[in-house]
Short mmCIF file of C-alpha atoms and ligand atoms in Angstrom, two decimals:
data_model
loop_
_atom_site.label_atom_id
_atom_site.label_comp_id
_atom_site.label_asym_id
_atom_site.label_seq_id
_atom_site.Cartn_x
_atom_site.Cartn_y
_atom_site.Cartn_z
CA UNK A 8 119.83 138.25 29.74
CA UNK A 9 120.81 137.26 33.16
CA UNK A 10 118.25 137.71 35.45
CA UNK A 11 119.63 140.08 38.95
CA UNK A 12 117.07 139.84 41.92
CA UNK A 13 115.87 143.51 42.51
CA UNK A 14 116.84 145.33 46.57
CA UNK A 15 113.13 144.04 46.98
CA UNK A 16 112.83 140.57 46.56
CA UNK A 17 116.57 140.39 48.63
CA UNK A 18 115.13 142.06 51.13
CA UNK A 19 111.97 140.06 51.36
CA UNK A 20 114.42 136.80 51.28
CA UNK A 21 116.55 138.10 54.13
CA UNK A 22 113.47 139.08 56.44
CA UNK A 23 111.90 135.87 55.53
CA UNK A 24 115.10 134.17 56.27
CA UNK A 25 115.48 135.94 59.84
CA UNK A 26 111.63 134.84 60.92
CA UNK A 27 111.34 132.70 63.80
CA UNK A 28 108.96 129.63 62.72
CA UNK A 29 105.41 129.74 63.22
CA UNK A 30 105.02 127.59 66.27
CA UNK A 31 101.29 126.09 67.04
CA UNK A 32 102.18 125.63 70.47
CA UNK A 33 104.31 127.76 73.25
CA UNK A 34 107.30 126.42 74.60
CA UNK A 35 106.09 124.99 77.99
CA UNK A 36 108.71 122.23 79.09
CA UNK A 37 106.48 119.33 80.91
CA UNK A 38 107.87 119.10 85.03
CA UNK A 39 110.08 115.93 85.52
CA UNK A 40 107.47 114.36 87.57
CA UNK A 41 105.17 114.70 84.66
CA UNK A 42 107.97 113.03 82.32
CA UNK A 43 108.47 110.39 84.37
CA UNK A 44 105.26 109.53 84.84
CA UNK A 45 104.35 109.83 81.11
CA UNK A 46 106.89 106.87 80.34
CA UNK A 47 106.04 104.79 83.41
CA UNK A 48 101.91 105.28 81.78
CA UNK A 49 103.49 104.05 78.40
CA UNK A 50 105.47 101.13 80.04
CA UNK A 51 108.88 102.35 77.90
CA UNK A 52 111.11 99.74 77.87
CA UNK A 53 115.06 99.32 76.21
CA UNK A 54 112.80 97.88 72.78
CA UNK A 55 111.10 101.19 72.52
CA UNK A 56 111.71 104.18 70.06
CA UNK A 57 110.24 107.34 71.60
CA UNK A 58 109.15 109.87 69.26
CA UNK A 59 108.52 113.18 71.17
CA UNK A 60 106.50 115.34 68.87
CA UNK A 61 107.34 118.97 69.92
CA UNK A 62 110.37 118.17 71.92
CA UNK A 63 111.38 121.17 73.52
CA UNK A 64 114.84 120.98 74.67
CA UNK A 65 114.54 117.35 74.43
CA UNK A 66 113.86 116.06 77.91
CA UNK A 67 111.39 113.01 77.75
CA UNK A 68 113.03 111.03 74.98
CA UNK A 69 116.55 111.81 76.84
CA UNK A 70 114.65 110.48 80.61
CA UNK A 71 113.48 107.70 78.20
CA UNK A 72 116.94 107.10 77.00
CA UNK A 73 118.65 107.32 80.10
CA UNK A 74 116.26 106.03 82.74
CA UNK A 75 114.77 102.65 80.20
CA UNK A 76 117.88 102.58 77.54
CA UNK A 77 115.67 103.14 74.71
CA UNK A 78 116.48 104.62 71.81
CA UNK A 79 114.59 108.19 70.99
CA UNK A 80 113.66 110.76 68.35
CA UNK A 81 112.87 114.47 69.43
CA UNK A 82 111.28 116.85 66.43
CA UNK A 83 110.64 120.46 67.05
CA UNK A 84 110.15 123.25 64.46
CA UNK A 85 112.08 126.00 66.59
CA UNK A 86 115.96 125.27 65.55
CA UNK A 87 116.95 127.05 68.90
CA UNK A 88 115.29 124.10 70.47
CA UNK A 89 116.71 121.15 68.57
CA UNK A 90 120.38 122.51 69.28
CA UNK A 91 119.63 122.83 73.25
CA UNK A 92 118.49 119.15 73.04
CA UNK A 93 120.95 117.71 71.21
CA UNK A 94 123.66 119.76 73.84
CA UNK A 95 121.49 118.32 76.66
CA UNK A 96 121.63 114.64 75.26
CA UNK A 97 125.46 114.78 75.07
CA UNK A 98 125.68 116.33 78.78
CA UNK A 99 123.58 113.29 79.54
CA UNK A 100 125.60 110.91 77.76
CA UNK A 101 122.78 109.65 75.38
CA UNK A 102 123.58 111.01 72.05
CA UNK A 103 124.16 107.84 70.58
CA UNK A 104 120.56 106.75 71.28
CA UNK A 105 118.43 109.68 70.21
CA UNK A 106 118.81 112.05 67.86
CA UNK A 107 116.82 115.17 67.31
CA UNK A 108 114.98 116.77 64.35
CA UNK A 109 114.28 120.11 63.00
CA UNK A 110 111.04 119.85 61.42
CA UNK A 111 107.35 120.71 61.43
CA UNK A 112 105.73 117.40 63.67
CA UNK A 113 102.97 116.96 60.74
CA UNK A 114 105.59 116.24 58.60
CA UNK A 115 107.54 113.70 60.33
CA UNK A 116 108.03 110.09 59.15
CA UNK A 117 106.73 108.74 62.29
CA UNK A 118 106.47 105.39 61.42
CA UNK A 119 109.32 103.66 63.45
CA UNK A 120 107.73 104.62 66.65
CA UNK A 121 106.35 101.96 69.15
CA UNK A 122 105.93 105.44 71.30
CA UNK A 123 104.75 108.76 71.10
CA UNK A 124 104.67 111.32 73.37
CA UNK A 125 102.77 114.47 73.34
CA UNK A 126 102.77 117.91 75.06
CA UNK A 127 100.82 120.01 72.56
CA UNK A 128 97.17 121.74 72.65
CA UNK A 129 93.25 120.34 72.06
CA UNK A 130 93.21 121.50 68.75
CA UNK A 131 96.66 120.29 67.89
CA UNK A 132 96.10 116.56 69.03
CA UNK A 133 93.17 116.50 66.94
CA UNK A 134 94.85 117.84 64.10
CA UNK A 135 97.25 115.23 64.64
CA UNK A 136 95.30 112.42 65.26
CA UNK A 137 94.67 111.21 61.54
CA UNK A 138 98.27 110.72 60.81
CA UNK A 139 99.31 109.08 64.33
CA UNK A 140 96.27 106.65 63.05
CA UNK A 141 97.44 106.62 59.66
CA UNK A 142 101.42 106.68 60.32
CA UNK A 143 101.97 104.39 63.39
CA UNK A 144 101.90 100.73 64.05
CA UNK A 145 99.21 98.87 65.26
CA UNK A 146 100.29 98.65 68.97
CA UNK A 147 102.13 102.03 69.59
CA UNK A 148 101.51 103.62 72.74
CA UNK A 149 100.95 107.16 72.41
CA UNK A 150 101.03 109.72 75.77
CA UNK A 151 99.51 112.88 76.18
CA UNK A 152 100.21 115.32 78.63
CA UNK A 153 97.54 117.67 80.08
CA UNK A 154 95.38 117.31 76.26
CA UNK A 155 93.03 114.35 75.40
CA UNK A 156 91.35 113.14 71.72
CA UNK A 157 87.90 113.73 72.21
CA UNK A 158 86.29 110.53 71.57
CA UNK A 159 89.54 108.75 70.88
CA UNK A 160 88.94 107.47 74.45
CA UNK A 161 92.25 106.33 76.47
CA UNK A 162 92.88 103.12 77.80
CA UNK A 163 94.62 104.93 80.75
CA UNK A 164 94.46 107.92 82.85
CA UNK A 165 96.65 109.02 85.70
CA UNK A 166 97.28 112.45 87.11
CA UNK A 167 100.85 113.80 88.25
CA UNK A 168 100.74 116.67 90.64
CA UNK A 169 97.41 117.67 89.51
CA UNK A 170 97.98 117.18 85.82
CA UNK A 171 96.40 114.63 83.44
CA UNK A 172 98.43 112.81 81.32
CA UNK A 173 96.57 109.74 78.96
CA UNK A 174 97.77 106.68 77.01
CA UNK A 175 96.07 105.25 73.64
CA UNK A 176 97.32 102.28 71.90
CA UNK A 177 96.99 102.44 67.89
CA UNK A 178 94.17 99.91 66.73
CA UNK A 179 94.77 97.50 64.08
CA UNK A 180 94.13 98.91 60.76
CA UNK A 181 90.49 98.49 59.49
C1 SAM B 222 104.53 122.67 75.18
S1 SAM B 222 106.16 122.46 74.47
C2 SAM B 222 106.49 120.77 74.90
C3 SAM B 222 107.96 120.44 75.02
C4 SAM B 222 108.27 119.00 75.44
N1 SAM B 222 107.54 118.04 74.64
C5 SAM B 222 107.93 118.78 76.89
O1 SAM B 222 106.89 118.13 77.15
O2 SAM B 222 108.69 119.26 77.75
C6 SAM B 222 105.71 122.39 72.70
C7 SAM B 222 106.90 122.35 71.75
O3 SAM B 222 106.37 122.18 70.43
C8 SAM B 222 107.16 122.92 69.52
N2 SAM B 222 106.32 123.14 68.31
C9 SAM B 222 105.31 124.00 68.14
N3 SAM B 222 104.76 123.87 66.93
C10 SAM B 222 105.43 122.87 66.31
C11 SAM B 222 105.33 122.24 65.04
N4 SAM B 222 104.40 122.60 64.13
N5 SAM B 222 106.18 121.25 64.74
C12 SAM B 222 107.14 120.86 65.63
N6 SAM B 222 107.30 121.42 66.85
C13 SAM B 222 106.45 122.40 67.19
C14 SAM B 222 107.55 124.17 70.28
O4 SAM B 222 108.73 124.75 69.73
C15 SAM B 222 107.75 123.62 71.69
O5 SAM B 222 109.10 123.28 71.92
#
């Protein structure tokens, strides 16, 4: 007997289909003073890969890209988002150097970083904060804007027209 999905369950699937995803955090782009000043904190350099986690419509890995020459990875859950940064990194000329992801950041293979860059909430970075310490290199910088780790004290601190931003480097494993 072949099996035909009932009205219901094709319903379901097409409401599903037409959610937007579950964000954990707002869309809140971070001020260009703030970006720049995020990747001067991190010391990006043309050797870097810049993982933004949460990348909005892709602005600090294409600054990193265009301003250091580094090469860049944006991931953000909201597809809306990934296609505005991918059309902003070709109206910048960088598309050959980053590319951006649509996918949930705790799910993202990470692991090529040497920097990661972070505009998220308290309870987001902490959720987060196994698998940076798990995923990344001993030695990648990691930059959070406005949101620190608790007692995952930072090696730096600086503040940008009145907001925090602070940089961790990943110990070596134990
Ligand atoms: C505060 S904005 C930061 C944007 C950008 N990083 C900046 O600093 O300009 C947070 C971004 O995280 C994205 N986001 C929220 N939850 C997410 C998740 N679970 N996985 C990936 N991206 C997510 C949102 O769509 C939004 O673009």
């Amino acid at each position: 007997m072949r099996f035909l999905p009932s009205a219901g369950i094709l319903l379901l699937a097409s409401y599903a289909a037409a959610q937007p995803p579950r964000l954990d955090v707002p869309y809140v782009p971070s001020p260009n003073a703030v970006v720049d000043g995020m990747l001067k904190l991190a010391k990006v350099t043309s050797s870097d890969v810049v993982f933004d986690l949460g990348c909005g419509d892709g602005r600090i890995v294409i600054s990193a890209a265009k301003d250091y020459g580094s090469k860049g990875v944006g991931v953000d859950i909201n597809p809306d988002r990934v296609q505005e940064a991918r059309a902003n990194a070709k109206k910048a000329g960088v598309e050959d150097r980053v590319r951006f992801e649509e996918n949930d950041l705790f799910k993202a293979d990470i692991r090529n970083a040497t920097v990661v860059t972070l505009y998220l909430l308290p309870d987001v970075n902490m959720r987060l904060r196994p698998k940076l310490l798990h995923d990344l290199k001993p030695g990648t910088r990691v930059v959070s804007h406005s949101f620190d780790m608790d007692d995952w004290k930072p090696d730096e601190e600086a503040v940008i027209d009145g907001r925090h931003i602070y940089l961790w480097t990943v110990p070596a494993k134990k």
